[in-house]
Coordinates of C-alpha atoms in Angstrom, one line a residue:
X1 CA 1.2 25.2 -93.7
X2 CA 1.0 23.5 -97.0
X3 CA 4.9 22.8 -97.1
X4 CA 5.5 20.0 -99.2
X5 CA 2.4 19.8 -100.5
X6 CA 1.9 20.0 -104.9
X7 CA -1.0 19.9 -107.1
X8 CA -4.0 21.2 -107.1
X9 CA -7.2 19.5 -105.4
X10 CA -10.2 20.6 -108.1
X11 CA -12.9 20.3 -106.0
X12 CA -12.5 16.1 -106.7
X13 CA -11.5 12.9 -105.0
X14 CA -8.2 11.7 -106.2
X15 CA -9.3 8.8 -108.1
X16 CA -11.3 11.0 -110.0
X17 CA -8.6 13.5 -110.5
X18 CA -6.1 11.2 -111.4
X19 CA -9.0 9.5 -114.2
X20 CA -9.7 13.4 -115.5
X21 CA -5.9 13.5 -115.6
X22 CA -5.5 10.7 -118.0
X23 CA -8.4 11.6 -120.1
X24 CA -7.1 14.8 -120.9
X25 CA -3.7 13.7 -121.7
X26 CA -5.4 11.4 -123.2
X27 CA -7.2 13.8 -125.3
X28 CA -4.2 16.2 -125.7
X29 CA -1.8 13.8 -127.4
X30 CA -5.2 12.6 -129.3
X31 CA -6.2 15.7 -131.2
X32 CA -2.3 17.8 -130.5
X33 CA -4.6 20.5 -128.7
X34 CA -7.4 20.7 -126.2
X35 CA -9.5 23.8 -124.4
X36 CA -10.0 23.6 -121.3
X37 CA -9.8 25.2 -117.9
X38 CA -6.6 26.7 -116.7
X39 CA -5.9 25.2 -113.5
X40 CA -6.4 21.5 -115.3
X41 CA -4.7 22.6 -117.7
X42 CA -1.5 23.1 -115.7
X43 CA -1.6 20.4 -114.0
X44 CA -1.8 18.2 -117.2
X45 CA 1.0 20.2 -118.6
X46 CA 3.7 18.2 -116.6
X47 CA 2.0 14.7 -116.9
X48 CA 1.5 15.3 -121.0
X49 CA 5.0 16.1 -121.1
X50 CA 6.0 13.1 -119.1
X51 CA 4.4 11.2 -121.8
X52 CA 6.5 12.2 -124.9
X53 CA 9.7 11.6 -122.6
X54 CA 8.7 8.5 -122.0
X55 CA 8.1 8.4 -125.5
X56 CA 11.7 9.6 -126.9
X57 CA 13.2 6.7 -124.8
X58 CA 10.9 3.7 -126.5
X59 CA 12.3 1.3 -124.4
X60 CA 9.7 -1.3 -123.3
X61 CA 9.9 -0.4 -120.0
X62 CA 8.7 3.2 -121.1
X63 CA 5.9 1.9 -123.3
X64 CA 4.6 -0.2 -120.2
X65 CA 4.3 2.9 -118.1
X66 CA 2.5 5.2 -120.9
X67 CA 0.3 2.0 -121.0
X68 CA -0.8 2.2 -118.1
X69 CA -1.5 6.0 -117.8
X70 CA -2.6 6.3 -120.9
X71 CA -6.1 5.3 -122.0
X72 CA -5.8 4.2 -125.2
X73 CA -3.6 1.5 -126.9
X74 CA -3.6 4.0 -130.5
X75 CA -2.6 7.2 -128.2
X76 CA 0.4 5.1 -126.9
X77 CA 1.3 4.1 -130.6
X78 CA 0.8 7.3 -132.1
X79 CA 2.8 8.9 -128.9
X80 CA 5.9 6.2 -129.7
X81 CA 5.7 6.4 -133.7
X82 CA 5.0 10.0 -134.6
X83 CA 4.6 12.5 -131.8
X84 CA 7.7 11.6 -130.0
X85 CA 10.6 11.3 -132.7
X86 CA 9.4 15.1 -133.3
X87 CA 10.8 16.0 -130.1
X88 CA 14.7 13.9 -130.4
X89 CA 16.5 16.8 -130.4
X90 CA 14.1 19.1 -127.8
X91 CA 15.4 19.3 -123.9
X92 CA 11.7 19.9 -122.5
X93 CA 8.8 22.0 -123.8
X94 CA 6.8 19.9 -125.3
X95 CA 3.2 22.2 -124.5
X96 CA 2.6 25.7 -124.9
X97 CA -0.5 27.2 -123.1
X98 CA -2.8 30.2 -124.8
X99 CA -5.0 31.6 -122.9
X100 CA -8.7 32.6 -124.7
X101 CA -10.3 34.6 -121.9
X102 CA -13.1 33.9 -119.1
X103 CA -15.8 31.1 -119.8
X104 CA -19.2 32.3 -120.1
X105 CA -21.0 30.1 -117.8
X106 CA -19.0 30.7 -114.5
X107 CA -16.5 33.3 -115.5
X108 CA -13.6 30.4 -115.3
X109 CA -10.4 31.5 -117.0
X110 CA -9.8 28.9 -120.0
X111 CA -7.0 28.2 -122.0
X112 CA -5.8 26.1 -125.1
X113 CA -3.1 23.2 -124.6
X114 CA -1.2 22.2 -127.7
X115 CA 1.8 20.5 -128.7
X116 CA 4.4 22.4 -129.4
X117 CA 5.9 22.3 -133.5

């Protein structure tokens, strides 16, 4: 029984889950929209979102820990400057997933993540 148990594996080793992870929130706040595979992409969902909370409190404490998930130094400024006061008043939310149909290659179901305006 899997009780207890969250996330999703994706066929990888968990330091290189949690490295995809922070590349494509990385990505994500980057560019304010990404395509990519479905199941990644709800598993990014939360982490992303965790992010711009972190980034409506701006304490130093908060920019610390999106330092240290985050990849880059310019994501993390852009994250504590402009994408989070655009998000003061919302509870939650912050991504929106649209889904664009099966991937050619292998048939994988991909969507779009992008911040939500």
């Amino acid at each position: 029984m899997r009780h207890l148990v969250a996330g999703r594996k994706l066929s990888r080793a968990s330091s290189h889950r949690w490295a995809l992870y922070r590349n494509q929130v990385t990505a994500l706040l980057t560019h304010e929209k990404i395509v990519t595979t479905e199941a990644k992409a709800k598993e990014i969902r939360s982490l992303a979102e965790q992010m711009i909370t972190l980034g409506k409190d701006g304490s130093l404490g908060a920019r610390r820990r999106a330092l240290a998930f985050l990849t880059d130094k310019k994501v993390v400024e852009k994250l504590f400057n402009k994408i989070a006061p655009e998000y003061a008043d919302r509870v939650g939310g912050y991504t929106r997933l649209v889904k664009l149909g099966p991937r050619l290659g292998d048939n994988a179901p991909v969507v779009q993540v992008e911040l939500v305006k």
